[in-house]
Coordinates of C-alpha atoms in Angstrom, one line a residue:
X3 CA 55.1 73.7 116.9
X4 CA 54.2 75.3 113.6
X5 CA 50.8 75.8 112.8
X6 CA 49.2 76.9 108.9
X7 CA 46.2 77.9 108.7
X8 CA 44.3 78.8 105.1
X9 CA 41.7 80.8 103.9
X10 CA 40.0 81.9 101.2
X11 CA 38.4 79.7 99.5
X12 CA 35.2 79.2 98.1
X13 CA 33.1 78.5 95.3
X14 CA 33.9 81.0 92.1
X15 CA 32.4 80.3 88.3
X16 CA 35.3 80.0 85.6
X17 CA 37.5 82.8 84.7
X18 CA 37.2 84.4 88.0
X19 CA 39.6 84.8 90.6
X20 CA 40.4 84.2 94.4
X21 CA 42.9 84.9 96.4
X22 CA 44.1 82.3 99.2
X23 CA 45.8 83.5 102.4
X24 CA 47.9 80.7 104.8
X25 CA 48.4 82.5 108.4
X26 CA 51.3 80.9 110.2
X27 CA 52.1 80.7 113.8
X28 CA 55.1 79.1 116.0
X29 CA 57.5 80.5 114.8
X30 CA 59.2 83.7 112.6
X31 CA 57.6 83.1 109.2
X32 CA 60.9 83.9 107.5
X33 CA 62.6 80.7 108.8
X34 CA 60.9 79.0 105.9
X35 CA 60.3 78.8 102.2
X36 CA 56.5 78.0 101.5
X37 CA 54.6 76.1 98.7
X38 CA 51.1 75.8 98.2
X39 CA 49.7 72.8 96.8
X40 CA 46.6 71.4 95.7
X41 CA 44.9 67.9 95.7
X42 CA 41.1 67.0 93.7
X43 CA 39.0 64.3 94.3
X44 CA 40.7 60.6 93.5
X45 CA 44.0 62.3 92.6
X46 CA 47.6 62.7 94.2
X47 CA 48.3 66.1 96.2
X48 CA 50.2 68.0 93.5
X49 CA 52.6 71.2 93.9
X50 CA 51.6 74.2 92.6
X51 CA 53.8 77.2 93.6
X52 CA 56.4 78.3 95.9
X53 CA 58.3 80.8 97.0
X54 CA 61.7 81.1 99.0
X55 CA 62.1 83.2 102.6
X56 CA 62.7 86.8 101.2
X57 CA 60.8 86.3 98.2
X58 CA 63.9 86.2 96.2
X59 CA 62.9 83.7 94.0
X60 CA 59.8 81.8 93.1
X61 CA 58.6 78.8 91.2
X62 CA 55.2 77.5 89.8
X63 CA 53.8 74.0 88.0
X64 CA 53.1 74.0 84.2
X65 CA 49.3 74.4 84.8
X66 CA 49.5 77.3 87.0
X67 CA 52.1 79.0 85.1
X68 CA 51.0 82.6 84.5
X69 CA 47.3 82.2 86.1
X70 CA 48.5 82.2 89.6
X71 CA 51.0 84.0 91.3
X72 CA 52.7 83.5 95.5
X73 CA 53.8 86.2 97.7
X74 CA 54.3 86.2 101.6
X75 CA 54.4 89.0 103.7
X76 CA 56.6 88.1 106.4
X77 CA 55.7 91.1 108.9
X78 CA 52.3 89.3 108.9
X79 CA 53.3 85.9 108.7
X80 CA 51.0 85.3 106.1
X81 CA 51.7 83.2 102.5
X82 CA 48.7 84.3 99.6
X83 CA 48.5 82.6 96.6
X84 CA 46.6 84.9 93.8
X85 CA 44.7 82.7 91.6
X86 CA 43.2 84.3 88.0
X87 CA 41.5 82.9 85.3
X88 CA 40.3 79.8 87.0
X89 CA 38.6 76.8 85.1
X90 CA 36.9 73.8 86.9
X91 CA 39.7 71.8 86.8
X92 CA 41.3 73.9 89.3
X93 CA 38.5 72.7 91.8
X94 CA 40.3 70.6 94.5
X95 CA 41.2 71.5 98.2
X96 CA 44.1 73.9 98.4
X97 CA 47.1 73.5 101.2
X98 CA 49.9 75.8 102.3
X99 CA 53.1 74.5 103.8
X100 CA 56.4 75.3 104.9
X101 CA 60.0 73.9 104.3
X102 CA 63.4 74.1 106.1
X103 CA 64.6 74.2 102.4
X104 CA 65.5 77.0 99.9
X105 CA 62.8 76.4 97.6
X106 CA 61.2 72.7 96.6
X107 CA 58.1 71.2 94.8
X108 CA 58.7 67.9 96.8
X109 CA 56.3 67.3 99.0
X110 CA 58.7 65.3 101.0
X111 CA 60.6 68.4 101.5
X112 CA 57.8 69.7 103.5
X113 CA 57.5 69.6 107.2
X114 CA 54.2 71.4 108.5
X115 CA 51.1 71.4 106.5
X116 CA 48.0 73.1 106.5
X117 CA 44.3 71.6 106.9
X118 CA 43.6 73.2 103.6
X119 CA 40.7 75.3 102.1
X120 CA 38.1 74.0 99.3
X121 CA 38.1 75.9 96.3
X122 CA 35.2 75.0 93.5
X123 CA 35.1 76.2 90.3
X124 CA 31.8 76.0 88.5
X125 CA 29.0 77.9 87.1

């Protein structure tokens, strides 16, 4: 079984940053591609960013673009997703998970999910 477990979140006033971190355990980290995705009060869970299993390629939403970036560090089995220039509507509850796929924004294509971490942006 494949367990994802985030952290980092928190409460941070606009135009700062925070960096997320998604530890994951069961099995080698590099058997999947990962994705990070993000879902706010009274809305739909909505992708954000992901990255394949050697980092050869990534991909990112339109609102994200350029603000945040993913890496994963597969030695530590760990998924970050670096998060700059935040503005309150990035306040939601952020997940991690991880894909048999090369790289997706589907959240079908997902099989194991994290529990996610809170991340409020406000001043």
């Amino acid at each position: 079984q494949v367990q994802l477990v985030e952290s980092g979140g928190g409460l941070v006033q606009p135009g700062g940053s925070l960096r997320l971190a998604c530890v994951v355990s069961g099995r080698t980290l590099s058997s999947y591609s990962l994705g990070w995705f993000r879902q706010a009060p009274g809305k739909e869970r909505e992708f954000l960013a992901a990255i394949t299993r050697s980092s050869e390629i990534t991909r990112y939403a339109g609102p994200v673009k350029g603000r945040f970036t993913i890496s994963r560090d597969n030695a530590k089995n760990t998924v970050y997703l670096q998060m700059n220039s935040l503005k309150p509507e990035d306040t939601a509850v952020y997940y991690c998970a991880a894909s048999r796929y090369l790289i997706t924004g589907a959240l079908s294509d997902y099989d194991y999910w994290g529990q996610g971490t809170q991340v409020t942006v406000s001043s």
